[in-house]
Amino acid sequence: MNLIEVDSRMFLTNKAKRIIESNQGISTGALIDKLKKKAIPESMIDELINQY
C-alpha cells in the first residue's frame, strides 16, 4: 500500500466510524445502507460493523 492508499483508507474509516457512532439507535441494515450511500466500501463496512 502506498501513502495515498493509506490516507484514503484512514479517511474512509474515520468517516464510517463517525457515521456509526452518530447513528447507534438505528438498525444494522439501515446503518449499512447509510454507509453505502456515503461510498464506504463493502469490505470496510463488514469490518467496522463487526467491531461495533
XYZ file of N, CA and C in Angstrom:
156
model
N 0.842 -1.184 0.000
C 0.000 0.000 0.000
C 0.883 1.241 0.000
N 0.557 2.168 -0.830
C 1.330 3.402 -0.824
C 0.659 4.423 0.102
N 1.290 5.544 0.268
C 0.824 6.560 1.210
C -0.567 7.078 0.871
N -0.865 7.244 -0.406
C -2.183 7.740 -0.818
C -3.270 6.731 -0.460
N -2.989 5.439 -0.670
C -3.966 4.400 -0.314
C -4.213 4.364 1.189
N -3.157 4.531 1.967
C -3.293 4.539 3.427
C -4.121 5.738 3.871
N -3.807 6.919 3.337
C -4.562 8.124 3.692
C -6.027 7.993 3.303
N -6.276 7.453 2.132
C -7.644 7.277 1.656
C -8.397 6.313 2.553
N -7.759 5.202 2.917
C -8.389 4.209 3.791
C -8.655 4.804 5.182
N -7.702 5.557 5.704
C -7.879 6.186 7.018
C -9.033 7.184 6.975
N -9.108 7.963 5.901
C -10.185 8.935 5.753
C -11.540 8.230 5.746
N -11.663 7.177 4.924
C -12.927 6.452 4.838
C -13.276 5.762 6.154
N -12.276 5.212 6.830
C -12.514 4.557 8.121
C -13.028 5.565 9.144
N -12.395 6.719 9.217
C -12.827 7.748 10.163
C -14.234 8.245 9.833
N -14.508 8.414 8.560
C -15.833 8.847 8.113
C -16.883 7.810 8.518
N -16.585 6.543 8.273
C -17.520 5.467 8.617
C -17.735 5.387 10.121
N -16.675 5.522 10.905
C -16.807 5.466 12.370
C -17.682 6.603 12.886
N -17.533 7.790 12.317
C -18.379 8.922 12.730
C -19.846 8.637 12.408
N -20.094 8.066 11.241
C -21.469 7.726 10.860
C -22.035 6.674 11.814
N -21.261 5.654 12.116
C -21.706 4.588 13.017
C -22.000 5.152 14.405
N -21.086 5.954 14.932
C -21.252 6.499 16.281
C -22.441 7.449 16.384
N -22.727 8.181 15.329
C -23.838 9.133 15.389
C -25.185 8.497 15.044
N -25.183 7.224 14.676
C -26.425 6.535 14.316
C -26.583 5.217 15.074
N -26.195 5.202 16.330
C -26.234 3.959 17.091
C -27.656 3.470 17.380
N -28.646 4.323 17.263
C -30.009 3.932 17.582
C -30.760 3.279 16.435
N -30.140 3.153 15.268
C -30.854 2.589 14.122
C -30.445 1.128 13.903
N -31.224 0.424 13.110
C -30.940 -0.991 12.857
C -29.647 -1.141 12.054
N -29.094 -2.326 12.123
C -27.854 -2.606 11.399
C -28.060 -2.449 9.895
N -29.189 -2.925 9.381
C -29.468 -2.809 7.952
C -29.535 -1.365 7.498
N -30.204 -0.529 8.287
C -30.300 0.898 7.950
C -28.927 1.560 8.028
N -28.128 1.156 8.990
C -26.781 1.702 9.135
C -25.918 1.323 7.933
N -26.014 0.076 7.500
C -25.255 -0.378 6.334
C -25.676 0.419 5.098
N -26.978 0.653 4.940
C -27.456 1.461 3.811
C -26.870 2.863 3.835
N -26.824 3.474 5.024
C -26.248 4.825 5.152
C -24.772 4.832 4.747
N -24.046 3.814 5.206
C -22.618 3.741 4.884
C -22.404 3.552 3.384
N -23.233 2.722 2.764
C -23.121 2.507 1.313
C -23.396 3.801 0.557
N -24.380 4.572 1.011
C -24.709 5.840 0.353
C -23.553 6.834 0.443
N -22.733 6.698 1.486
C -21.582 7.592 1.661
C -20.324 7.035 1.000
N -20.496 6.022 0.143
C -19.407 5.436 -0.653
C -18.341 4.728 0.186
N -18.756 4.143 1.295
C -17.836 3.338 2.095
C -17.789 1.946 1.457
N -16.602 1.411 1.166
C -16.501 0.095 0.535
C -17.121 -1.018 1.392
N -17.740 -1.978 0.724
C -18.426 -3.080 1.407
C -17.496 -3.846 2.354
N -16.271 -4.077 1.948
C -15.333 -4.813 2.810
C -15.055 -4.042 4.103
N -14.978 -2.727 4.001
C -14.746 -1.901 5.182
C -15.993 -1.879 6.064
N -17.169 -1.862 5.452
C -18.423 -1.881 6.214
C -18.491 -3.147 7.047
N -18.226 -4.290 6.428
C -18.265 -5.567 7.149
C -17.302 -5.555 8.332
N -16.108 -5.057 8.090
C -15.080 -4.990 9.122
C -15.530 -4.112 10.302
N -16.076 -2.943 9.989
C -16.467 -1.994 11.038
C -17.716 -2.439 11.778
N -18.679 -3.006 11.076
C -19.913 -3.468 11.726
C -19.585 -4.565 12.742
N -18.641 -5.426 12.401
C -18.257 -6.490 13.326
C -17.550 -5.960 14.574
N -16.934 -4.786 14.479
C -16.275 -4.171 15.633
C -17.278 -3.581 16.615
N -18.423 -3.113 16.116
C -19.390 -2.429 16.960
C -20.515 -3.297 17.358
